[in-house]
XYZ file of C-alpha atoms in Angstrom:
555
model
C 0.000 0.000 0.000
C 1.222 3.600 -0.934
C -0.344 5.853 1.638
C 1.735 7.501 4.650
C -0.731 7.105 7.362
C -0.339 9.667 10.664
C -2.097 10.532 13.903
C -3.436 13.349 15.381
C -4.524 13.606 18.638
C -7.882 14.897 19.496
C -7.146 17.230 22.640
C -3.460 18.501 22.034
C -3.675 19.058 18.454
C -0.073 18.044 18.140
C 2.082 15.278 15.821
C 5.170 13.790 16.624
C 8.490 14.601 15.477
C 10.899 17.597 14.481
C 8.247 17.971 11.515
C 5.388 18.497 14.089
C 7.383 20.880 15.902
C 7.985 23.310 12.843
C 4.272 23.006 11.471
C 3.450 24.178 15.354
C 5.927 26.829 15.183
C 4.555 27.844 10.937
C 0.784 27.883 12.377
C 1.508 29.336 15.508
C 3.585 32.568 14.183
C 1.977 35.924 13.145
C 2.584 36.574 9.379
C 1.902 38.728 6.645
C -0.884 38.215 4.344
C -0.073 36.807 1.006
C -2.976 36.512 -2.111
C -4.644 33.165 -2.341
C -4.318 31.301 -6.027
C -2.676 34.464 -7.327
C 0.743 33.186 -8.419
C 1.748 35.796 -6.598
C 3.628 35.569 -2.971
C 3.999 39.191 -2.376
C 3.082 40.346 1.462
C 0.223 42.677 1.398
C -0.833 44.716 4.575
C -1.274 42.970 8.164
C -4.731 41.932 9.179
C -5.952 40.282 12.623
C -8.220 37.709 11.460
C -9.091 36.156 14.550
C -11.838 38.789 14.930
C -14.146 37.542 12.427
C -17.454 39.116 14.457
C -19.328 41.240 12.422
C -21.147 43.801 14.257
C -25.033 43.908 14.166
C -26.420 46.090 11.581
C -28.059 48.271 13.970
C -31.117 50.427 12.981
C -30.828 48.814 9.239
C -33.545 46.911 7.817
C -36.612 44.971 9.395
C -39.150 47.504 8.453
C -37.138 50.807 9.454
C -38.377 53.963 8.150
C -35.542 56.148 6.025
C -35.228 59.332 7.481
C -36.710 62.376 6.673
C -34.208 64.599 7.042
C -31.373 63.062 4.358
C -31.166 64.297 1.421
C -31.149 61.095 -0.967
C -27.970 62.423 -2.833
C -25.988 62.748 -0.181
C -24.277 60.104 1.526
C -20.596 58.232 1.210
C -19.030 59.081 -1.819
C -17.749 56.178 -4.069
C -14.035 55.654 -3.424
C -12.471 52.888 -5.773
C -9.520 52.733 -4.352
C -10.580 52.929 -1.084
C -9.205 56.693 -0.140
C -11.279 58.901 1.135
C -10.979 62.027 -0.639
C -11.510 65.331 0.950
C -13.269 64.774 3.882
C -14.714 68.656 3.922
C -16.163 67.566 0.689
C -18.028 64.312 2.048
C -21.036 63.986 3.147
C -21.402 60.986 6.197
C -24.924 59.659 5.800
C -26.828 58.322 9.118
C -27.160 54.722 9.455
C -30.439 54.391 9.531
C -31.319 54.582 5.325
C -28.207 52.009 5.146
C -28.284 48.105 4.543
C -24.706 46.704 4.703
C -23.723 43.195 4.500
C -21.036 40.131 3.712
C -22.087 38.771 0.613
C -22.703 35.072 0.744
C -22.420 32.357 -1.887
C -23.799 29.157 0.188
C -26.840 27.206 -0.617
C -26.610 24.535 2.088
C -29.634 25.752 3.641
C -31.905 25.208 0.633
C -30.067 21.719 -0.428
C -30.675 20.874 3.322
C -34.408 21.470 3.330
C -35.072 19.861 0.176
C -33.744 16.965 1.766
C -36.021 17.364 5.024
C -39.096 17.952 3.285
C -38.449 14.634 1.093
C -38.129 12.674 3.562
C -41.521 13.762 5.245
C -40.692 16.801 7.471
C -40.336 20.606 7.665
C -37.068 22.206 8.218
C -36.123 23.843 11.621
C -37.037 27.451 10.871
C -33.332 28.271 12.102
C -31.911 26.690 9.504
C -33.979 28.481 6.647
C -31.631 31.296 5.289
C -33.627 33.422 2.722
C -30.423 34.324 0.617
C -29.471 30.352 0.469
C -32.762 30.107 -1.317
C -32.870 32.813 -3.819
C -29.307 32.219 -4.616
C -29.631 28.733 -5.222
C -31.146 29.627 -8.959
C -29.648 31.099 -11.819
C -30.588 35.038 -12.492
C -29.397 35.971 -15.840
C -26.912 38.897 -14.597
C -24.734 41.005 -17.005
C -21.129 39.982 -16.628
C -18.159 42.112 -15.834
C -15.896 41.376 -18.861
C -13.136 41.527 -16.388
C -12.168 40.798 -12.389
C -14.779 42.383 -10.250
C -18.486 42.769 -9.957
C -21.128 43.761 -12.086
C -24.108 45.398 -10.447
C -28.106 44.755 -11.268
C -30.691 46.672 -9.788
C -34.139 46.270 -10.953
C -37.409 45.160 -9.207
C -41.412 45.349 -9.585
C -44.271 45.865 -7.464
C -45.834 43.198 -5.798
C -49.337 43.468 -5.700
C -50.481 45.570 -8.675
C -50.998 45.108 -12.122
C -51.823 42.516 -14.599
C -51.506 39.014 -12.852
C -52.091 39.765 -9.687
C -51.651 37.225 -6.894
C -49.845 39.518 -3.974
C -50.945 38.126 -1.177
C -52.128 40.720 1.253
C -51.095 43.801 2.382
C -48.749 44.457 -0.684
C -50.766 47.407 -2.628
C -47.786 50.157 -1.574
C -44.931 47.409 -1.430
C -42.434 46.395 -3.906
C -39.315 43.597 -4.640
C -36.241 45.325 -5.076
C -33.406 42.996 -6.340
C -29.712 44.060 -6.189
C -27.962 41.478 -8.279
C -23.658 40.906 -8.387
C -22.283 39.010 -10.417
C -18.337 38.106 -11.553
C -16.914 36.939 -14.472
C -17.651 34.060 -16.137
C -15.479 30.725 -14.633
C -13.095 30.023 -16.658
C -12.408 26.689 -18.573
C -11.077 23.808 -16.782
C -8.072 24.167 -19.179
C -7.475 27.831 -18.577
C -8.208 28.095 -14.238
C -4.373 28.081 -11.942
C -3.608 24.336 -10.496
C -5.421 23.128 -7.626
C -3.994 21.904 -4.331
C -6.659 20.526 -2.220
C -6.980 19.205 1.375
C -9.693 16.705 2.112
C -11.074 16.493 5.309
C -13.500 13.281 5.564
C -15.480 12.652 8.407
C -15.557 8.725 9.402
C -17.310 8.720 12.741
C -20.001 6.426 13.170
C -22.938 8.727 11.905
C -21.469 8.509 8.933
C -22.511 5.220 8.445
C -26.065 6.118 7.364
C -26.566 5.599 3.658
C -25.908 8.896 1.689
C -22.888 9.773 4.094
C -19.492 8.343 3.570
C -20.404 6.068 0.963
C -21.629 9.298 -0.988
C -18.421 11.089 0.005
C -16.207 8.047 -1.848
C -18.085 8.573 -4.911
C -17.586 12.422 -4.679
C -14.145 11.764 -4.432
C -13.599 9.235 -7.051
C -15.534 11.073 -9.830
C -13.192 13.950 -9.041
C -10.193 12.187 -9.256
C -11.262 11.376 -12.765
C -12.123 14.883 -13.231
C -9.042 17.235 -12.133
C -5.843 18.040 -14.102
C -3.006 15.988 -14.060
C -1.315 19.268 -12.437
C -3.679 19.255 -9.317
C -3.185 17.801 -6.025
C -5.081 15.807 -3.623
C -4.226 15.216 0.001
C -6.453 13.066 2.344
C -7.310 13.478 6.265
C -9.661 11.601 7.969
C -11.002 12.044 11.681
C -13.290 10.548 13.745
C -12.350 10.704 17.476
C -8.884 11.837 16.507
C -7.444 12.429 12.622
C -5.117 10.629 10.610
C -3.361 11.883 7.229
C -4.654 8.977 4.457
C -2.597 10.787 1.643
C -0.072 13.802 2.031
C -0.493 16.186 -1.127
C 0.235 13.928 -4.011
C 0.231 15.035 -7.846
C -3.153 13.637 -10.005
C -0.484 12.587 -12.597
C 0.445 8.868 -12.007
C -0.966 8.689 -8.875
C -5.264 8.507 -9.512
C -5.391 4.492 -8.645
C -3.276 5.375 -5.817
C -5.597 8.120 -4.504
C -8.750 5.860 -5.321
C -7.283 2.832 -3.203
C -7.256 5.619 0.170
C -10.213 6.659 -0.487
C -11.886 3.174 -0.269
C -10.352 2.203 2.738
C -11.993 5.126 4.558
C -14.830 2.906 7.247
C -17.237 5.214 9.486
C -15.771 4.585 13.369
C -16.330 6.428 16.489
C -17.113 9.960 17.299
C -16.565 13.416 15.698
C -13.460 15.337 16.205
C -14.286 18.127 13.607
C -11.503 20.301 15.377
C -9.135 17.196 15.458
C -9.752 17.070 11.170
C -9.927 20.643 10.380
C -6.215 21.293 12.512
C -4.622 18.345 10.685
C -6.219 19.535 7.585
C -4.862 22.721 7.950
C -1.282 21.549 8.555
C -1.073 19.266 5.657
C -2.571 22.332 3.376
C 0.306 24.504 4.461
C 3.031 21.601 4.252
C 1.401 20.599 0.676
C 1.028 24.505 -0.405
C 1.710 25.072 -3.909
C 2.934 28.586 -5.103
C 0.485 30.192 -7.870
C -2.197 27.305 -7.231
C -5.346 27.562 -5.724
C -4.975 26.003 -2.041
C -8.375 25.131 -0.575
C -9.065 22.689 2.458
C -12.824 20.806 1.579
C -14.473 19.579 4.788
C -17.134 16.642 3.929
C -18.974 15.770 6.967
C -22.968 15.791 8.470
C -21.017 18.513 11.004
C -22.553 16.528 14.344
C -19.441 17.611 16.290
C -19.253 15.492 19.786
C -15.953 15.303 20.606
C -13.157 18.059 21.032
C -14.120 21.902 20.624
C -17.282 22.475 19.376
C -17.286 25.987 18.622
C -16.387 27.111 15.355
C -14.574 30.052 16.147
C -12.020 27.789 18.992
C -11.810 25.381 15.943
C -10.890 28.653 13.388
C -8.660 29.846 16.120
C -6.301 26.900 15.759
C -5.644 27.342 12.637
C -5.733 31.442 12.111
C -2.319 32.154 11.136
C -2.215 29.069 8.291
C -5.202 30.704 6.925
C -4.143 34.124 6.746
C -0.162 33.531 6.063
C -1.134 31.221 3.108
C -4.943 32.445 1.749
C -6.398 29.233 2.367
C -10.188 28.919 2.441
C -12.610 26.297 3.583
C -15.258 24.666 1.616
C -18.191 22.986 3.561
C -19.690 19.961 1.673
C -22.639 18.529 4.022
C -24.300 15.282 3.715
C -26.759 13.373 6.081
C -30.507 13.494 6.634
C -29.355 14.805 10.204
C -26.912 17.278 9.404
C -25.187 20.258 11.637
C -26.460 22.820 9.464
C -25.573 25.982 11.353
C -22.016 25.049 12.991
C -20.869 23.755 8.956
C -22.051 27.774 7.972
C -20.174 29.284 10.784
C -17.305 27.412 10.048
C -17.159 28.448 6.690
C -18.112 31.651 6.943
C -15.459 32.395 9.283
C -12.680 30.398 7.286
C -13.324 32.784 4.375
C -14.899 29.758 2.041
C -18.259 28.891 1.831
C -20.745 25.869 1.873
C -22.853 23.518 0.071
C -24.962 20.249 0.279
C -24.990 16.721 -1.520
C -27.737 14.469 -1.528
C -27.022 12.015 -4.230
C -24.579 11.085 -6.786
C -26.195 13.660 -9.309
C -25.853 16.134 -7.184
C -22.201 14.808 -6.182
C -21.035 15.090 -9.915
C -22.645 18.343 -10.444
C -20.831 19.815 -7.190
C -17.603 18.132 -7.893
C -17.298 17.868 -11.680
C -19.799 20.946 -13.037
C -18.686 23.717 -9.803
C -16.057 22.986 -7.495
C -13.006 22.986 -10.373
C -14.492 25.887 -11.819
C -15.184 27.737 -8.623
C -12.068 27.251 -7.189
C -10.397 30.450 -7.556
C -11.001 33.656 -5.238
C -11.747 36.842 -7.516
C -13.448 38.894 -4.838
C -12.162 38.856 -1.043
C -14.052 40.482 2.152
C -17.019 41.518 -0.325
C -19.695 43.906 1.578
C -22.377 45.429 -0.341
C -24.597 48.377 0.946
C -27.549 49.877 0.145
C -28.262 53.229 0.137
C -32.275 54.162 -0.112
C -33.770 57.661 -1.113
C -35.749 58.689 1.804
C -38.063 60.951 -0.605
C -39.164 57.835 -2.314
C -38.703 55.380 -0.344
C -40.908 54.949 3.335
C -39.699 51.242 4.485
C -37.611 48.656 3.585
C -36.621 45.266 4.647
C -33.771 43.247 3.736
C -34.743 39.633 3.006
C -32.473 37.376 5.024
C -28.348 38.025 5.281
C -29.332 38.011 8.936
C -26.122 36.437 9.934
C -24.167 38.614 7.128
C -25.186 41.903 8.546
C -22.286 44.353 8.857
C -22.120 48.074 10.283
C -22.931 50.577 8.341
C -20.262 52.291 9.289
C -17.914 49.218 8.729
C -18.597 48.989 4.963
C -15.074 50.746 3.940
C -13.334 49.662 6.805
C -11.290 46.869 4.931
C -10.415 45.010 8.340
C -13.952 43.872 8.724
C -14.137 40.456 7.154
C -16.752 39.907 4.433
C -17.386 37.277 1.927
C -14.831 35.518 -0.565
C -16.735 35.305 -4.277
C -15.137 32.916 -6.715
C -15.786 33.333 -10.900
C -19.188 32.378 -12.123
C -20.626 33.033 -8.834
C -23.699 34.855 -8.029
C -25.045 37.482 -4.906
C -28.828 38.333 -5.063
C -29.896 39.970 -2.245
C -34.061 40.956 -2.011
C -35.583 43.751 -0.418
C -39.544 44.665 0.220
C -39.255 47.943 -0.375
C -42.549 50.207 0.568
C -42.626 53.574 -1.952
C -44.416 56.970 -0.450
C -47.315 57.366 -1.899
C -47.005 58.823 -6.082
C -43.152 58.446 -5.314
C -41.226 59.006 -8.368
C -36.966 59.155 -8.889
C -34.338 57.455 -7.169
C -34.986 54.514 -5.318
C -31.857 53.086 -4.145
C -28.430 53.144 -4.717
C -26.001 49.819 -4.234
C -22.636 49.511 -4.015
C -20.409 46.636 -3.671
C -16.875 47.057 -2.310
C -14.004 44.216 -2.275
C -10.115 43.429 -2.167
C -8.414 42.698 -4.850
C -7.100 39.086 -4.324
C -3.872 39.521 -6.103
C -2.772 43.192 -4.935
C -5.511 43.234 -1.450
C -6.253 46.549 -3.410
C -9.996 47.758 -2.821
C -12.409 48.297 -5.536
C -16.191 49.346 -5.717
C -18.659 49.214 -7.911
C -22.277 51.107 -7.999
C -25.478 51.135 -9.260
C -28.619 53.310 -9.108
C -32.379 52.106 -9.619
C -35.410 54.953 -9.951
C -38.915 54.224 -9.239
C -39.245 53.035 -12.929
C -36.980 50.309 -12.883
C -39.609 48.577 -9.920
C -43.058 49.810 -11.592
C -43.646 46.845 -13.392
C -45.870 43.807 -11.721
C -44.017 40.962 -10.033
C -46.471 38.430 -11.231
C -46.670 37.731 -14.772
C -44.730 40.568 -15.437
C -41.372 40.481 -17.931
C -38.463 39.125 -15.840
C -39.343 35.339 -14.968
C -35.926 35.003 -12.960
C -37.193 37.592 -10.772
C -40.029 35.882 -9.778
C -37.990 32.973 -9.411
C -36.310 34.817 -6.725
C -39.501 35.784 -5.332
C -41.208 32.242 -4.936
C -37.592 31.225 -3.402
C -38.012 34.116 -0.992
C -41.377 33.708 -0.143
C -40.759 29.781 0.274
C -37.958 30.053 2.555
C -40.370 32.699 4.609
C -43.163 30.698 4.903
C -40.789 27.608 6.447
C -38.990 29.755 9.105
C -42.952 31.460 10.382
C -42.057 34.788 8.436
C -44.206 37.657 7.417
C -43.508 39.372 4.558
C -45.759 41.850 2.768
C -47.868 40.479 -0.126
C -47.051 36.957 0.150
C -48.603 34.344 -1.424
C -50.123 30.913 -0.088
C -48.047 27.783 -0.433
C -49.971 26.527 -2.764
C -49.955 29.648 -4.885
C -46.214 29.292 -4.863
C -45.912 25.633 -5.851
C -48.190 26.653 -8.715
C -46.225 29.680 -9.921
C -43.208 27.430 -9.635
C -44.266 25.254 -11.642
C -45.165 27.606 -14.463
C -41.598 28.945 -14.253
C -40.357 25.778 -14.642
C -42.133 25.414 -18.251
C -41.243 29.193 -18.956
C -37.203 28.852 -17.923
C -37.248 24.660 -18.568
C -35.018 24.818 -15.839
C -35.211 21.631 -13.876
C -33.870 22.983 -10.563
C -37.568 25.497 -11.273
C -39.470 21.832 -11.504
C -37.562 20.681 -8.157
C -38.308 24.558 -6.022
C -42.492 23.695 -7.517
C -42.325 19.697 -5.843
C -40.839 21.169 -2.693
C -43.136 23.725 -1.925
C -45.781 21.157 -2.789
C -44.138 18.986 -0.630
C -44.077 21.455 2.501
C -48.239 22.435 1.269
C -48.711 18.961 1.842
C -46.617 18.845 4.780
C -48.450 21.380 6.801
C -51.664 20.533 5.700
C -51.347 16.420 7.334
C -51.355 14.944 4.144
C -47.711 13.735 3.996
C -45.340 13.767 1.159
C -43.855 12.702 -2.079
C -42.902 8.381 -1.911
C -39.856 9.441 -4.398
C -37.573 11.693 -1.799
C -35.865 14.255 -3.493
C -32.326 14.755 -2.208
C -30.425 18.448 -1.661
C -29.696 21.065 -4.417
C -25.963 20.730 -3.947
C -25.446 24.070 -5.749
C -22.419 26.252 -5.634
C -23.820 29.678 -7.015
């Protein structure tokens, strides 16, 4: 056998040997930042990221009146290079007609609750993100033809016009949809190398059919999938982690990575710290210069054993993810499934998550996304949205609840936001309420990032009027904006919400399903059968007998 199998110890964290001792010493030290996948090594400026708490968004959102008293031109200048100009000639907005947030690229939550609802139950309101939802489904955005973001701003009303079908209360309100999206990914052929750590969870929950045995597929169809140029290393942990495979070359070595990857047999408990430290050391001992270094964690994220708090486990390994640039993807399986510690885990090692459910869905993460996706073009990305208080009397921000940032945070550059890879992308909804015979600006959004090569920041802006949103939601011109909307509303309806003008379940599950038709997008046909499923659900008469598995979509 051709795999150097070693230990690591679920309290101490440590290995044995001189070479333990200097990957300590490596993770332990404070060093400079250096770009992730960039090809280039160059230190850019010094950034604690231990402190990964973002601040609550304080008077933003949930209904809160825009002020009176601002003048809807005024407010933070644009600054693409993140100076600040003259400050004398800057006008500082208040808070309170600001939404600022991360922007996030996960769909776990909306794989995950397909999953519950086929297999007879509703999801745990908790662990219904909105934005997961909506940005589950492809929108249509204009691309940048370069690095960065473009901007989309449009919207309709919901509860007037031809087609009807509101709900109630939604005669003044409007959707407002800020879209961002990056370039397109590029081709297998053209993307940097890959250098990825594997982190498989083998406790004894991951027994359950559609666990590991889904994992070994996921991993053999990618080994037939990646360059000859890439590397794969393998840890495993249950109780305490072992290294399967240190990082090995594709090239001459797939059978080789194939034969570790069957011997991996669910056992014990769930050391996710024990996994994600190793994981983390053999990422930085395997880095590759000018190649995209990611650690992928595959587990159901039922932690048991060890620290169980995401931000101990992230404090481990802080210095190996800020010296190097590596990021975390979350790949969740399991009908029981740690939905909420996987997210904070990956939103706080700069990656983000998704969820598997069947082979299908394996190959399309690991074959169709993940090789594509694996580049960062966009790091700490924060959008914020600046509404017209002469037009605009409410608005609510639909979900990002754990994404919310400080308005007054949104240019500080050592506030973490989200990491955006190409093809990706950001939709974020609002229910926006207009003052009565309101006509002009509406909003203005802005999206602000680092540069992942030069840590250089950038923005980006776009405005929408009051005719860009007069249109009716229903029926009206832009069917992937009411695919949005029935995503939105659905994900509402699961966690108890009340949003303005929404519609009945079964309304939903019938506009779905002419969507589908409309788009012939089959992810359309699978949103339609899960809100039937949770109609159904709610109303006592059960479900589905065919169980539909999880989305499993990147962005």
């Amino acid at each position: 056998m051709h795999q150097v199998s070693r230990r690591h110890e679920k309290r101490s964290g440590g290995r044995a040997g001189g070479r333990a001792g200097a990957v300590a010493l490596l993770l332990a030290g404070a060093m400079a930042l250096t770009a992730c996948g960039s090809g280039d090594n160059a230190s850019g400026s010094k950034r604690d990221l231990s402190s990964d708490t973002r601040h609550g968004q304080g008077s933003t959102g949930g209904g809160q009146p825009a002020p009176d008293a601002v003048a809807p031109e005024k407010g933070r200048s644009a600054a693409p290079t993140g100076d600040s100009g003259d400050e004398s000639k800057r006008d500082v907005a208040p808070p309170d007609y600001l939404s600022t947030f991360a922007l996030d690229v996960d769909t776990a939550s909306y794989g995950y609750a397909r999953r519950t609802l086929g297999d007879g139950r509703l999801p745990s309101p908790e662990e219904v993100r909105p934005e997961e939802f909506v940005n589950s489904f492809r929108q249509g955005y204009e691309r940048p033809k370069g690095p960065g973001f473009s901007v989309n701003v449009d919207g309709a009303r919901i509860g007037s016009g031809k087609g009807g079908g509101g709900g109630t209360g939604a005669s003044d309100w409007s959707l407002l949809r800020v879209g961002l999206a990056t370039e397109a990914a590029p081709s297998t052929a053209e993307r940097p190398p890959a250098a990825l750590t594997f982190v498989v969870d083998i406790s004894g929950s991951m027994a359950e059919t559609g666990r590991l045995d889904l994992v070994r597929k996921s991993l053999n169809i990618l080994t037939d999938e990646l360059r000859d140029d890439d590397s794969i290393s393998l840890v495993t942990f249950s109780d305490e982690a072992e290294t399967r495979l240190p990082m090995t070359r594709l090239q001459g070595n797939r059978n080789r990575i194939k034969d570790a990857v069957e011997e991996m047999q669910p056992t014990q408990s769930t050391n996710v710290e024990a996994g994600i430290t190793l994981g983390y050391e053999e990422s930085v001992e395997g880095h590759r210069k000018g190649a995209t270094n990611r650690v992928v964690l595959l587990s159901d994220a039922l932690a048991n054993t060890g620290d169980t708090d995401a931000d101990g486990i992230l404090e481990k390994i802080d210095s190996a993810r800020s010296e190097y640039g590596i990021t975390l993807f979350g790949v969740g399986v399991g009908s029981d499934y740690g939905d909420a510690f996987m997210e904070q885990l990956t939103n706080k090692g700069d990656g983000n998550t998704t969820y598997v459910g069947d082979e299908e869905q394996a190959r399309k993460v690991f074959v169709d996304q993940l090789p594509a996706h694996l580049e960062i073009r966009a790091r700490d990305a924060k959008a914020q949205v600046a509404f017209d208080r002469k037009t605009v009397k409410q608005f609510r921000l639909i979900g990002y609840e754990n994404r919310k940032v400080a308005d007054e945070d949104f240019r500080d550059d050592s506030v973490d936001g989200g990491e955006v890879g190409p093809g990706h992308t950001v939709t974020a909804l609002y229910a926006v309420r207009l003052r009565e015979g309101a006509s002009g600006t509406v909003a203005k959004a802005t999206v602000r990032w680092l540069d992942p090569k030069t840590r250089k920041a950038q923005e980006e802006t776009r405005t929408a009027t009051t005719g860009a949103i007069d249109g009716s939601l229903w029926g009206g011109g832009s069917d992937r904006l009411q695919v949005a909307a029935v995503a939105a509303y659905f994900a509402d309806h699961l966690r108890g919400g009340d949003l303005p003008g929404a519609p009945g379940l079964g309304e939903l599950a019938s506009r779905a399903a002419g969507l589908a038709e409309t788009t012939e997008d089959s992810s359309v046909t699978k949103l339609a059968k899960a809100i039937g499923q949770a109609d159904r659900i709610k109303g006592g008469s059960g479900t589905d007998e065919e169980r539909e598995p999880g989305e499993g979509e990147i962005g």
